[in-house]
Coordinates of C-alpha atoms and ligand atoms in Angstrom, one line a residue:
X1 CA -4.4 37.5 -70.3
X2 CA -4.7 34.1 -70.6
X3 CA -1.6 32.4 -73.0
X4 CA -2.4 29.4 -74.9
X5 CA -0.3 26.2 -76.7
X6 CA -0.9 24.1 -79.1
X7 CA -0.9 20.0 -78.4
X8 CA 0.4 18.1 -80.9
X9 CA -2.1 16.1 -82.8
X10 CA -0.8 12.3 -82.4
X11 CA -4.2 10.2 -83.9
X12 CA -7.0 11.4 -86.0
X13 CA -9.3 10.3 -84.5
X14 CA -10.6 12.4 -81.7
X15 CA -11.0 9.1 -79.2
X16 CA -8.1 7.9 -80.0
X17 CA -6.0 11.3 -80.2
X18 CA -7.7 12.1 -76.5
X19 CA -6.6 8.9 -75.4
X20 CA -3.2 9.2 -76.2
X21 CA -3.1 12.5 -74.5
X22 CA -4.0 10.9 -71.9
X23 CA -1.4 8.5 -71.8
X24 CA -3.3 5.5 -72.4
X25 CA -1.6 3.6 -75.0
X26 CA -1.5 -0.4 -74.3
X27 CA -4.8 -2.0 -75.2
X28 CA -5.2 -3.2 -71.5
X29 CA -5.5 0.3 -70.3
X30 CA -7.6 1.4 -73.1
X31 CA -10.0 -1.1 -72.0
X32 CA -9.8 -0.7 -68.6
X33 CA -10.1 3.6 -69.5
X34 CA -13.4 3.4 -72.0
X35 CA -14.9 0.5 -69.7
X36 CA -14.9 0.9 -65.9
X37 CA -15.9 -2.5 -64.3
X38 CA -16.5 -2.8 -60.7
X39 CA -14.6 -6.3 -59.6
X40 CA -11.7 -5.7 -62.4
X41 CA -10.9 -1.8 -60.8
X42 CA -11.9 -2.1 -56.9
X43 CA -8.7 -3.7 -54.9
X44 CA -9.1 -5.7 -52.1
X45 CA -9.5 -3.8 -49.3
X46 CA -7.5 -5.3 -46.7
X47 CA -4.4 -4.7 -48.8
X48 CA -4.9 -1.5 -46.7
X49 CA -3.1 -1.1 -43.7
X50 CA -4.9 -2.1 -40.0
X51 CA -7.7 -3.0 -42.0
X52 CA -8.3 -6.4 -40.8
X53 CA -7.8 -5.5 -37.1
X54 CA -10.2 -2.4 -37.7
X55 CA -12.6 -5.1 -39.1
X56 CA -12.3 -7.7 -36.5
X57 CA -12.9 -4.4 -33.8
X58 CA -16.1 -3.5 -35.6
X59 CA -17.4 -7.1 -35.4
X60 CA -17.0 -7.2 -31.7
X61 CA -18.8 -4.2 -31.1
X62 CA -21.8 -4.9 -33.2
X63 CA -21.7 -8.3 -30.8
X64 CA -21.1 -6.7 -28.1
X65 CA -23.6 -3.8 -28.4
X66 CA -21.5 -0.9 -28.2
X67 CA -22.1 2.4 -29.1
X68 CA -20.4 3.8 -32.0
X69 CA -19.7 6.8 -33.2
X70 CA -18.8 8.4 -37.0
X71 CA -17.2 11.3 -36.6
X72 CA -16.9 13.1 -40.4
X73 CA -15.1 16.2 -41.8
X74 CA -17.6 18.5 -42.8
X75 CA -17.2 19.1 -46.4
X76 CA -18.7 17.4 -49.5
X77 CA -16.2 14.5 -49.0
X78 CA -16.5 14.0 -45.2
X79 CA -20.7 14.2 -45.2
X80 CA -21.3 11.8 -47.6
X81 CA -19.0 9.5 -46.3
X82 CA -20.0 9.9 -42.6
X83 CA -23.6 9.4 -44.2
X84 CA -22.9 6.3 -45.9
X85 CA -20.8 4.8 -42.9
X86 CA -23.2 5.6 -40.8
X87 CA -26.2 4.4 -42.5
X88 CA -24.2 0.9 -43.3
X89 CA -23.2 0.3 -39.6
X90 CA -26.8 0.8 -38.6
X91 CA -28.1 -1.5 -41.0
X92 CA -25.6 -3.5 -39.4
X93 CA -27.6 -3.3 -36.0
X94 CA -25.3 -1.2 -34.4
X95 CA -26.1 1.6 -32.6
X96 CA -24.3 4.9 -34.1
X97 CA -23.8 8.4 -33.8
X98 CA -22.5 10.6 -36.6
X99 CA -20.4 13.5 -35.2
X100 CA -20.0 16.3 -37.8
X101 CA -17.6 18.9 -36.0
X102 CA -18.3 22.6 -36.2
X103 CA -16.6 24.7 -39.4
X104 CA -15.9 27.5 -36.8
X105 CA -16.3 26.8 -32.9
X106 CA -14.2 23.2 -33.7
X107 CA -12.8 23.2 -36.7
X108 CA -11.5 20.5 -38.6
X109 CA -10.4 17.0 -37.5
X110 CA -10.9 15.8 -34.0
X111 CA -11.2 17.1 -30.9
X112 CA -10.9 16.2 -27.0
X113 CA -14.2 18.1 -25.9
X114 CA -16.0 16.6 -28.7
X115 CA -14.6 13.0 -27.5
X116 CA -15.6 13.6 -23.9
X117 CA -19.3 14.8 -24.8
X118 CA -19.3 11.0 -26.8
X119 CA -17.7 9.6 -23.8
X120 CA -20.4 10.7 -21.7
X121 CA -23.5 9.4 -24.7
X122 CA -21.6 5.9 -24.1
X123 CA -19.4 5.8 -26.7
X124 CA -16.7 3.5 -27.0
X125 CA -15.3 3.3 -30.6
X126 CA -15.1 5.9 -32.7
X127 CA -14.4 5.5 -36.5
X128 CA -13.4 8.5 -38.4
X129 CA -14.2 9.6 -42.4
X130 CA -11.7 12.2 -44.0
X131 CA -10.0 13.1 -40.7
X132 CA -7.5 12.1 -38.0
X133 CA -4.3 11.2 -39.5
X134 CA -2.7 14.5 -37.8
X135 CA -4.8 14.7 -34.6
X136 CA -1.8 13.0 -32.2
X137 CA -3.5 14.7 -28.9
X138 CA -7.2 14.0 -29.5
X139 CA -6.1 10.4 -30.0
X140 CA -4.1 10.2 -27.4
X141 CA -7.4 11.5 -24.9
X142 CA -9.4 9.0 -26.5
X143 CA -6.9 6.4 -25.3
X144 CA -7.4 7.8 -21.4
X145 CA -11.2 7.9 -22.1
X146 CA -10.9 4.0 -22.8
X147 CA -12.4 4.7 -26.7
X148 CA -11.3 3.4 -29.7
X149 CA -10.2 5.1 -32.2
X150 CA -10.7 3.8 -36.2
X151 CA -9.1 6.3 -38.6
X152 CA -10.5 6.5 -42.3
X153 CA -8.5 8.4 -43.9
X154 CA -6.7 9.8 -47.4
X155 CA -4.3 13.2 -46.1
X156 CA -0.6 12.9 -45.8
X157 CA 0.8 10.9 -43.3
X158 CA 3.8 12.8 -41.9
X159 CA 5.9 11.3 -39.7
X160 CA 4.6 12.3 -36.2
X161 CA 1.0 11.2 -37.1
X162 CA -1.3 10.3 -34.8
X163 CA -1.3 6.5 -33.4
X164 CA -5.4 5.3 -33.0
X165 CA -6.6 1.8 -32.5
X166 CA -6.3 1.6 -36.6
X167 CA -5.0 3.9 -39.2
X168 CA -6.8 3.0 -42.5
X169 CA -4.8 5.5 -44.6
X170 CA -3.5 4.7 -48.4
X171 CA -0.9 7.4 -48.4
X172 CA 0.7 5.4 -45.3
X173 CA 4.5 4.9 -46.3
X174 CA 3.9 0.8 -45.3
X175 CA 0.9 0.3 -47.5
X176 CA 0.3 -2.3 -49.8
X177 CA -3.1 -0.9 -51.2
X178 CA -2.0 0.0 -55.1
X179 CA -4.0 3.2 -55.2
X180 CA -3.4 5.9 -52.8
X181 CA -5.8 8.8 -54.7
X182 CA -8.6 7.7 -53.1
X183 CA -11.2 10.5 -51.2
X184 CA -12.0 10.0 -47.7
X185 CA -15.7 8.8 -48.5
X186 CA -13.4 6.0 -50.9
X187 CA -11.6 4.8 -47.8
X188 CA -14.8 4.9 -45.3
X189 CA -16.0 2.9 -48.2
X190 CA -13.2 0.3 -48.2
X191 CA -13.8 -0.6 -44.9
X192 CA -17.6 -1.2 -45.5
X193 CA -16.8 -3.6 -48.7
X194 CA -14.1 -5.2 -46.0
X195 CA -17.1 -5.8 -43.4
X196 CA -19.5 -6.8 -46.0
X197 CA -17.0 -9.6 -47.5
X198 CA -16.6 -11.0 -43.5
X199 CA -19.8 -11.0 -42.2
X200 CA -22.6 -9.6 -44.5
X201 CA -26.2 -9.1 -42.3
X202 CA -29.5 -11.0 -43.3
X203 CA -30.8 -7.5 -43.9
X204 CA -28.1 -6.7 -46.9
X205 CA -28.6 -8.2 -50.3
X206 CA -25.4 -9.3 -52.2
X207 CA -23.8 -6.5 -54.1
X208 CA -25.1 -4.0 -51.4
X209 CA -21.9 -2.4 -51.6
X210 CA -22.6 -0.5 -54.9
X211 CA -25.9 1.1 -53.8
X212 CA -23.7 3.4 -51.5
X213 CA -21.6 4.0 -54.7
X214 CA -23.5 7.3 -55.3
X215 CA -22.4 8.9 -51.9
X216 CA -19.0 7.9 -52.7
X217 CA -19.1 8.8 -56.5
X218 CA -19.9 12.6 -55.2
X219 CA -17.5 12.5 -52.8
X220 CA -14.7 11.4 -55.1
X221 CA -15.9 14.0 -57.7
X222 CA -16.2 16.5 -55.2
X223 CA -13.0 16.8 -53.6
X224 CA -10.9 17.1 -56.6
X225 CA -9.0 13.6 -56.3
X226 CA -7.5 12.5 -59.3
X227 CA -10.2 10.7 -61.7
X228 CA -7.9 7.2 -62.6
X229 CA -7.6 3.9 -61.4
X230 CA -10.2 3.0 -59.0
X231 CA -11.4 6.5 -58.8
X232 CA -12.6 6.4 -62.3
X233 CA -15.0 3.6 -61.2
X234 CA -16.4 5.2 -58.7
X235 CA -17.2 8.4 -60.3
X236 CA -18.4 6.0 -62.8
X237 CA -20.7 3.8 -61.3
X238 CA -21.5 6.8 -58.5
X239 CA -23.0 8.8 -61.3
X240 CA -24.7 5.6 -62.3
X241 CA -26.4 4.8 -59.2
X242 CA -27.5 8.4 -58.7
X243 CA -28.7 8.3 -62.0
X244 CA -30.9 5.3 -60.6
X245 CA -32.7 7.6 -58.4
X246 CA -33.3 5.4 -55.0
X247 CA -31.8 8.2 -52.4
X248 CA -34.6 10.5 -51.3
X249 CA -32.5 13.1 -50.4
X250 CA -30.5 13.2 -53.8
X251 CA -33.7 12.8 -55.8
X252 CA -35.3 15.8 -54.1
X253 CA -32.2 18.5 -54.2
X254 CA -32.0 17.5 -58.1
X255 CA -35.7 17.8 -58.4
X256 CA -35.4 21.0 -56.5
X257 CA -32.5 22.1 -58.9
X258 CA -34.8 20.9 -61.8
X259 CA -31.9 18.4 -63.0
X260 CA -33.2 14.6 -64.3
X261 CA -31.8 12.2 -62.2
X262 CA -31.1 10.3 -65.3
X263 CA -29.5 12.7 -66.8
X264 CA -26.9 13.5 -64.0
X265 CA -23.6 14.7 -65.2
X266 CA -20.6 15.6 -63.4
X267 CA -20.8 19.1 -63.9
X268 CA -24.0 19.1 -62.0
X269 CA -22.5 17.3 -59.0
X270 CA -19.5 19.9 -59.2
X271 CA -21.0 22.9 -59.6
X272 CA -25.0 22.1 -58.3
X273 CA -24.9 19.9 -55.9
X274 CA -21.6 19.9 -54.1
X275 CA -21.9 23.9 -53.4
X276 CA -24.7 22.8 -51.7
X277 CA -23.9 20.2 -49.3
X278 CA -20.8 22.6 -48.4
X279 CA -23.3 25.3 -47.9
X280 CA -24.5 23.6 -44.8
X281 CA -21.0 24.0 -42.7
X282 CA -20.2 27.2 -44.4
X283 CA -23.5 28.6 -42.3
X284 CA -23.2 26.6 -39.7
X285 CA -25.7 23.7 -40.5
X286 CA -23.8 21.0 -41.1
X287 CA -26.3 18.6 -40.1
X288 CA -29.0 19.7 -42.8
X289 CA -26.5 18.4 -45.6
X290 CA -26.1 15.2 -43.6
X291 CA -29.8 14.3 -43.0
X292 CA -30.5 15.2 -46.3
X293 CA -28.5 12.7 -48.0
X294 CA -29.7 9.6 -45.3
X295 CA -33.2 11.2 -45.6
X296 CA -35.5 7.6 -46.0
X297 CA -39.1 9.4 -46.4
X298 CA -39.7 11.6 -49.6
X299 CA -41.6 14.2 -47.4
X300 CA -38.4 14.6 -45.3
X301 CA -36.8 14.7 -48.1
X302 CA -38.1 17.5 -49.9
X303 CA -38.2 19.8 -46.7
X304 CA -34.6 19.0 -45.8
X305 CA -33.7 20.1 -50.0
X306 CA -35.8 23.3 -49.6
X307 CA -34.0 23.9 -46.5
X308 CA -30.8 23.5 -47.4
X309 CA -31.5 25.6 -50.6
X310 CA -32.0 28.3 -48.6
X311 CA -28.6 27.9 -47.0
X312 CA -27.2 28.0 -50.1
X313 CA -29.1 31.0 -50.6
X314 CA -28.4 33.0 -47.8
X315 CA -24.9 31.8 -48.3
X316 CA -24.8 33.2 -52.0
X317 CA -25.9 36.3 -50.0
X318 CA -23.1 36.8 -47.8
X319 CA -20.5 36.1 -50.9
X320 CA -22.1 38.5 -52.8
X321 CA -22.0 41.1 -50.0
X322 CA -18.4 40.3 -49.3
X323 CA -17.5 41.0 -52.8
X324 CA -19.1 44.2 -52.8
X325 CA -17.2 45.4 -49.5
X326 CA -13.9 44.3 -50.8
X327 CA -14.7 45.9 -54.3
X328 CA -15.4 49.5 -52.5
X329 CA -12.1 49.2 -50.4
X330 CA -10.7 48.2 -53.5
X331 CA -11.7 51.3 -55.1
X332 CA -8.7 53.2 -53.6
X333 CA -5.9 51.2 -54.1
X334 CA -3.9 51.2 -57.0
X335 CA -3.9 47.5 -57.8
X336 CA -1.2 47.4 -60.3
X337 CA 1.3 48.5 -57.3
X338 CA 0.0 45.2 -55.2
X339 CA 1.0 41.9 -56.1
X340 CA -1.5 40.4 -54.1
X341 CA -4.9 41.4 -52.4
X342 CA -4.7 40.9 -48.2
X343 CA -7.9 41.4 -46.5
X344 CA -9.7 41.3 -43.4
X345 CA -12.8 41.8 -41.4
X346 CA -13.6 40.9 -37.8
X347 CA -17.1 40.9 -39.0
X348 CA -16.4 38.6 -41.7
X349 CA -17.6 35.0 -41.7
X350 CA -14.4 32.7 -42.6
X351 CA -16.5 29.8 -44.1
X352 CA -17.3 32.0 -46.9
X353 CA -14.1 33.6 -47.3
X354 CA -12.2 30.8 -49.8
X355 CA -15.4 31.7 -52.4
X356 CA -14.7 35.5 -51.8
X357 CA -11.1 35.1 -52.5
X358 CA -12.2 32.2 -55.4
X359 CA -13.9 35.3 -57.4
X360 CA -11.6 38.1 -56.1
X361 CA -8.0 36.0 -57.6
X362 CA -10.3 35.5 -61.0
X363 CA -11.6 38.5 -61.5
X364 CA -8.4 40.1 -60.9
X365 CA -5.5 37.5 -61.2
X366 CA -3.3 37.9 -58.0
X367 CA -3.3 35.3 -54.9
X368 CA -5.7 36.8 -52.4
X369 CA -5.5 36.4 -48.6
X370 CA -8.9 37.0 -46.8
X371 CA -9.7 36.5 -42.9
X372 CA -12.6 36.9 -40.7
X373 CA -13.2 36.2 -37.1
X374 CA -16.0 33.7 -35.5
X375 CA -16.1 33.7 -31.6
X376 CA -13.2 33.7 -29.3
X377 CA -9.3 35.6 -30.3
X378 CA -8.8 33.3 -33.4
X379 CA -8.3 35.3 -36.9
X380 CA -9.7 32.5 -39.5
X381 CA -8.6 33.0 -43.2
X382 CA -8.7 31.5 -46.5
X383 CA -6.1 32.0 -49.7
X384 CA -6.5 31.7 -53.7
X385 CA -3.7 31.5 -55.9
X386 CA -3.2 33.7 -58.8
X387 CA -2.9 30.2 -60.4
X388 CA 1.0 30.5 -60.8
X389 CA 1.7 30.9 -57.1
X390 CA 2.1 27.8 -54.8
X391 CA 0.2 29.6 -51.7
X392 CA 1.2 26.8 -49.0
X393 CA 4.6 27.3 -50.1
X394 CA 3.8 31.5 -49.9
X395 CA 2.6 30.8 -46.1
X396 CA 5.8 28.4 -45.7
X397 CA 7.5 31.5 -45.6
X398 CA 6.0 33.6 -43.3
X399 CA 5.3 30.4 -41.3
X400 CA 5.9 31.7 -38.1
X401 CA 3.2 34.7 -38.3
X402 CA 0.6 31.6 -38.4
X403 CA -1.2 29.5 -35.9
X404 CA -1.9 27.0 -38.4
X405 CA -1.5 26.8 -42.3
X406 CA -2.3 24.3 -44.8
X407 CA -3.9 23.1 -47.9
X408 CA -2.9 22.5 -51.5
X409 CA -1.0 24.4 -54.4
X410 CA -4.1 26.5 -55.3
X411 CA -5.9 27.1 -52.2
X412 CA -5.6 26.8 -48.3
X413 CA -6.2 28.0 -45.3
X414 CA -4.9 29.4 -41.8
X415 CA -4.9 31.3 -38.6
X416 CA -3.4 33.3 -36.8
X417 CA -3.5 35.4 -33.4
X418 CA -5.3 38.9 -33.6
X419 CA -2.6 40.6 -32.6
X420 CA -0.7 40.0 -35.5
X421 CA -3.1 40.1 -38.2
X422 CA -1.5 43.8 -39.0
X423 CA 1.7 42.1 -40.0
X424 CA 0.0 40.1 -43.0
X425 CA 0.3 42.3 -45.8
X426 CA 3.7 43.4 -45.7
X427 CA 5.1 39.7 -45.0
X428 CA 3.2 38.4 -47.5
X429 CA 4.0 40.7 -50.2
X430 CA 7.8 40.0 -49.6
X431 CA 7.5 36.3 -49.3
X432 CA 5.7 36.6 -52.4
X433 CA 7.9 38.6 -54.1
X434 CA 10.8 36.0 -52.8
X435 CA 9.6 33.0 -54.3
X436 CA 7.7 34.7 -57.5
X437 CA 11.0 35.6 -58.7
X438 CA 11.9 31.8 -59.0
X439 CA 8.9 30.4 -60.5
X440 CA 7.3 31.1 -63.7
X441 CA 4.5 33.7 -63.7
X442 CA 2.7 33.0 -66.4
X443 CA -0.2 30.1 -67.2
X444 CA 0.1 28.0 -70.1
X445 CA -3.1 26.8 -71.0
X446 CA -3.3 23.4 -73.3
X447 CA -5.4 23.4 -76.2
X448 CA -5.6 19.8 -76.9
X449 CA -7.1 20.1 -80.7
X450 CA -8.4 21.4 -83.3
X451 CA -12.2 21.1 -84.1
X452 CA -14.9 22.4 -86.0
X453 CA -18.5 23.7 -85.7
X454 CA -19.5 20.7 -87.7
X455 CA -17.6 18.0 -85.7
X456 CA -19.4 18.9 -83.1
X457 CA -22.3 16.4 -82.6
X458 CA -20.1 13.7 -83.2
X459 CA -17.3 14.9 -80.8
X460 CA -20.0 14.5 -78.3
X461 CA -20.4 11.3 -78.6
X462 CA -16.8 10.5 -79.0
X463 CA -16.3 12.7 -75.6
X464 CA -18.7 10.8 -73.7
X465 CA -16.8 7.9 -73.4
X466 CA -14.2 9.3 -71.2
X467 CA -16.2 11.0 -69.0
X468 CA -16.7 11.7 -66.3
X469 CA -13.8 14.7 -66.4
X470 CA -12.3 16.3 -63.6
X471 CA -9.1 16.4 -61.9
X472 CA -6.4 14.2 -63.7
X473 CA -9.2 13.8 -66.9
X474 CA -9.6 17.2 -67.6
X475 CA -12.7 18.2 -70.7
X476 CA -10.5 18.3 -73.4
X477 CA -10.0 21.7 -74.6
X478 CA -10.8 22.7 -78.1
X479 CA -10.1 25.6 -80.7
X480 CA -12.4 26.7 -83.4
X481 CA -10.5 28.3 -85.8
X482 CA -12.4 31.4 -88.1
X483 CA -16.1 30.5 -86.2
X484 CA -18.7 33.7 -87.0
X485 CA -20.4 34.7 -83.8
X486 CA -23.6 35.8 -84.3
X487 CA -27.0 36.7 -82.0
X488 CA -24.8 37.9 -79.1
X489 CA -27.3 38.0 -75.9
X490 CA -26.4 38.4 -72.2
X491 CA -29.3 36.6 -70.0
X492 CA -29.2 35.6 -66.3
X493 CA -30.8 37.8 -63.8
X494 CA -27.7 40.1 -63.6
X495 CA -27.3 40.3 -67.2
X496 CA -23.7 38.4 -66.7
X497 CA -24.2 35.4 -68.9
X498 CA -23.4 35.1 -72.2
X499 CA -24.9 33.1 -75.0
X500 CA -24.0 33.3 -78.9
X501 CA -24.2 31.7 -81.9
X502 CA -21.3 29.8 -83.9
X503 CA -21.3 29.4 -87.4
X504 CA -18.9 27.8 -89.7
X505 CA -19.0 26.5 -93.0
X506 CA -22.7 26.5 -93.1
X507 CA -23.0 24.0 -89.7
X508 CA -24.1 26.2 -86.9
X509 CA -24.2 25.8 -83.0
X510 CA -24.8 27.6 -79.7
X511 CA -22.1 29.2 -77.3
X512 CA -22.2 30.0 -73.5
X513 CA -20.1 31.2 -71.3
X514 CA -21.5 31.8 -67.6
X515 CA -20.2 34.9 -65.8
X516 CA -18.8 36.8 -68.8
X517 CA -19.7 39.8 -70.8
X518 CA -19.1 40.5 -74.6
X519 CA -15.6 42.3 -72.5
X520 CA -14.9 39.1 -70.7
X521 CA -12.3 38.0 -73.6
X522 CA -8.9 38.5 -75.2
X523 CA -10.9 39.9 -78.4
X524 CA -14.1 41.3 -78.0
X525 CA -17.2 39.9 -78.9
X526 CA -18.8 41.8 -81.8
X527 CA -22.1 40.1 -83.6
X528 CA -21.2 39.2 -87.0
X529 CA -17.1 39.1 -86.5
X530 CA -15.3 36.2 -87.3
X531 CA -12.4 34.9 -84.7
X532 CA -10.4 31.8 -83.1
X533 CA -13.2 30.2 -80.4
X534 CA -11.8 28.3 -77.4
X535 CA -14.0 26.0 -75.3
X536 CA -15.1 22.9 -74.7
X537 CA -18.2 20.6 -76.3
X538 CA -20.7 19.9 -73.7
X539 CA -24.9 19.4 -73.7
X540 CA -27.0 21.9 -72.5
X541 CA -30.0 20.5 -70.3
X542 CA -31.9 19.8 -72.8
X543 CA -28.7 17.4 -74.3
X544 CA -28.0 19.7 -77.3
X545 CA -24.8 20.1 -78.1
X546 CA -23.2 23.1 -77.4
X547 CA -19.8 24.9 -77.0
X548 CA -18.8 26.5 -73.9
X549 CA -17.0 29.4 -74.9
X550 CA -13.4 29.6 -72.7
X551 CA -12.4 32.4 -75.1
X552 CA -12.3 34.8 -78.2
X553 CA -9.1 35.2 -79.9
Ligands
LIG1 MN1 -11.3 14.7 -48.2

């Protein structure tokens, strides 16, 4: 059961009140918050580190003719990114290969085999998008191999990081750049407005920069950076050039997905578009994603979306079928006596697993460990927190069981030799119940104000102005207090969608919550009964306003 708090309302207005909440309280910010301008918000890029030497190095192989290589992470940070490089430095007349690593055979990051099969194609530089801060030994091989290595990059730089040819990183401890929330499509795309502003080709109209802005707008609001600063712009003007409609790849998924191009929102990229381009590495494909989005032709185009919507597909397929395994082992165990859910399968495929354990720690609020095996001895695994617990700090203590662990408060990942996968459960369940006892275990969710069924339309238009949400700019949440719900109807293939109607004080509106049953809530939801709504204002696709039902109380 979800537990709920009340923010203090500071302004009246709804803009205003929001903005506060936000922190935004001198007129310069406000300014720079409701109206995101592209010289004003994007820094000068060689305020990054190595960034003129990596510049200067790029120069001299377009003169020189070399070879080049982008090698990208694989996700929906790493693709677009590579894409965009990529694309640019041919435009550039260079000759370039993009590398996308395997999810499963390589992994993430770089790798020496991978290096020597580029070696042997005639590659001598090698510039990186959302990878190889870490990778000391793959950078060190390059070195022997006689190639270069550029590093694009936004993950922690620890102290025993790897030591390339340049290492374009915000989060380095010596850098000057301002803003270090950047994704790793933001940094490739630093060092593109860096080339451009030293030598732009014939080819490249002034301002070419921005047209690349959609790539980097989906990356930014795909891999859940924080949405300030210069981030803000280029969500902002990424939805706006996407909006525009000039990529064929873009225009024939959304076409495909039957979204307008005009009428783009976030929420499509996040929850549309973005499963999709991860879809690719999840079933091995990684490449569809990638020639999708640098498709030129619309012919291309439209195959490449159909294809990779049928990766998506089958990949929904596998999920589902996952779910349904677990659920039926889950059948005998007495869940209440668990604290959290630790499950494997030889058989299982591990780039699916973090979207198993995604639904599994929802439905059923405990951190779930899930691993699967691809090829050779490695277990592969993925983790979901509860939404308390800090799962890389879980892993932390079991550290040694592990190969490899990372990732972030709410999710990660890891590995670990076969042979001692049968020690998970019972060293997780006392790590967890080790560092549970000193953090809270409870989540406190903000409801930022109170609204009503009539303020609706006009809250929409109020709310639009500090889109796009996301992480660090969440959609405000809102509370509808004594709201009559009314034409109850579950839809969707499944039946597992939910759509009602609101009424209050004779203004009226729809409600829809997606996965959730008239059960789904803390209070039921009986036609005709009058309670507390929770959700957020959004359009539906036809850009009527509606509420998006969080909960019944
Ligand atoms: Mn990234």
């Amino acid at each position: 059961m979800k537990q709920y708090r009340m923010r203090v309302r500071e302004h009246d207005d709804l803009l205003e009140d929001m903005l506060l909440a936000r922190g935004v309280t001198e007129p310069q910010e406000r300014e720079k918050f409701l109206t995101p301008d592209f010289e004003r918000d994007s820094h000068d890029p060689f305020l990054l580190p190595d960034m003129a030497a990596a510049v200067e190095r790029l120069l001299s192989a377009q003169k020189n003719n070399e070879a080049v290589a982008v090698w990208s992470d694989y996700d929906c940070d790493g693709i677009p990114g590579g894409v965009m490089l990529t694309d640019f430095l041919r435009e550039c007349g260079l000759t370039v290969i993009h590398y996308i690593p395997h999810r499963h055979t390589e992994g993430y990051g770089l790798n020496t085999e991978g290096l020597d099969e580029l070696k042997e194609q005639g590659v001598s530089l090698v510039v990186t998008v959302d990878l190889g801060t870490t990778d000391v030994e793959p950078v060190e091989h390059a070195k022997k191999l006689g190639i270069d290595i550029i590093v694009t990059d936004h993950h922690i730089v620890s102290p025993g990081h790897a030591k390339p040819f340049a290492l374009i990183n915000p989060k380095r401890p010596d850098s000057k750049y301002s803003f270090d929330g950047l994704c790793g499509a933001g940094v490739a795309w630093k060092l593109v407005q860096a080339i451009l502003s030293k030598n732009r080709p014939e080819a490249l109209p002034e301002g070419q920069e921005k047209w690349y802005l959609d790539l980097v707008g989906i990356a930014t609001l795909s891999d859940m950076v924080p949405l300030v600063g210069e981030n803000r712009m280029l969500a902002h003007f990424g939805l706006t050039v996407a909006r525009r409609a000039r990529r064929p790849g873009l225009v024939a998924l959304l076409s495909l997905l039957r979204i307008k191009p005009a009428a783009l929102t976030e929420d499509d990229v996040g929850f549309m578009v973005s499963p999709r381009i991860n879809a690719a590495s999840r079933m091995d494909s990684p490449h569809i994603a990638a020639k999708l989005l640098s498709a030129k032709e619309k012919q291309e185009a439209d195959e490449l979306a159909l294809t990779l919507n049928k990766i998506n597909d089958e990949r929904k397929g596998v999920v589902a079928a996952t779910v349904k395994e677990i659920n039926k082992r889950l059948v005998g165990i007495d869940l209440t006596k668990s604290p959290l859910i630790v499950m494997g399968n030889p058989n299982w495929r591990p780039g699916v697993l973090g979207l198993v354990a995604n639904k599994l720690a929802e439905a059923h609020g405990k951190p779930v460990f899930l691993w699967g095996r691809e090829g050779g001895e490695t277990i592969r695994g993925s983790v979901r927190s509860d939404g308390v617990t800090n799962v890389v700090e879980l892993m932390s203590e079991v550290r040694e069981l592990f190969d490899d662990f990372g990732g972030h408060h709410a999710s990660g990942g890891f590995s670990l030799a076969e042979e001692r996968v049968h020690e998970l459960p019972a060293r997780l369940a006392s790590a967890f119940e080790k560092i549970s006892s000193q953090a809270p275990t409870q989540i406190e969710m903000v409801i930022d104000r109170e609204s009503s069924v009539a303020e609706v339309p006009h809250a929409l238009s109020q709310l639009k102005k500090l889109a796009p949400f996301g992480v660090g700019n969440e959609k405000p949440l809102f509370i509808f207090p004594h709201t009559t719900i009314s034409n109850v109807r579950q839809f969707g293939k499944a039946q597992d969608h939910l759509e009602v109607s609101l009424e209050c004080e004779g203004a009226s509106t729809s409600g829809i919550a997606f996965f959730s049953t008239p059960d789904s809530f803390n209070k039921k939801v009986v036609a005709g009964a009058r309670a507390d709504v929770v959700g957020h204002i959004e359009t539906d696709w036809q850009g009527r306003p509606r509420i998006r039902v969080v909960d019944i109380l």
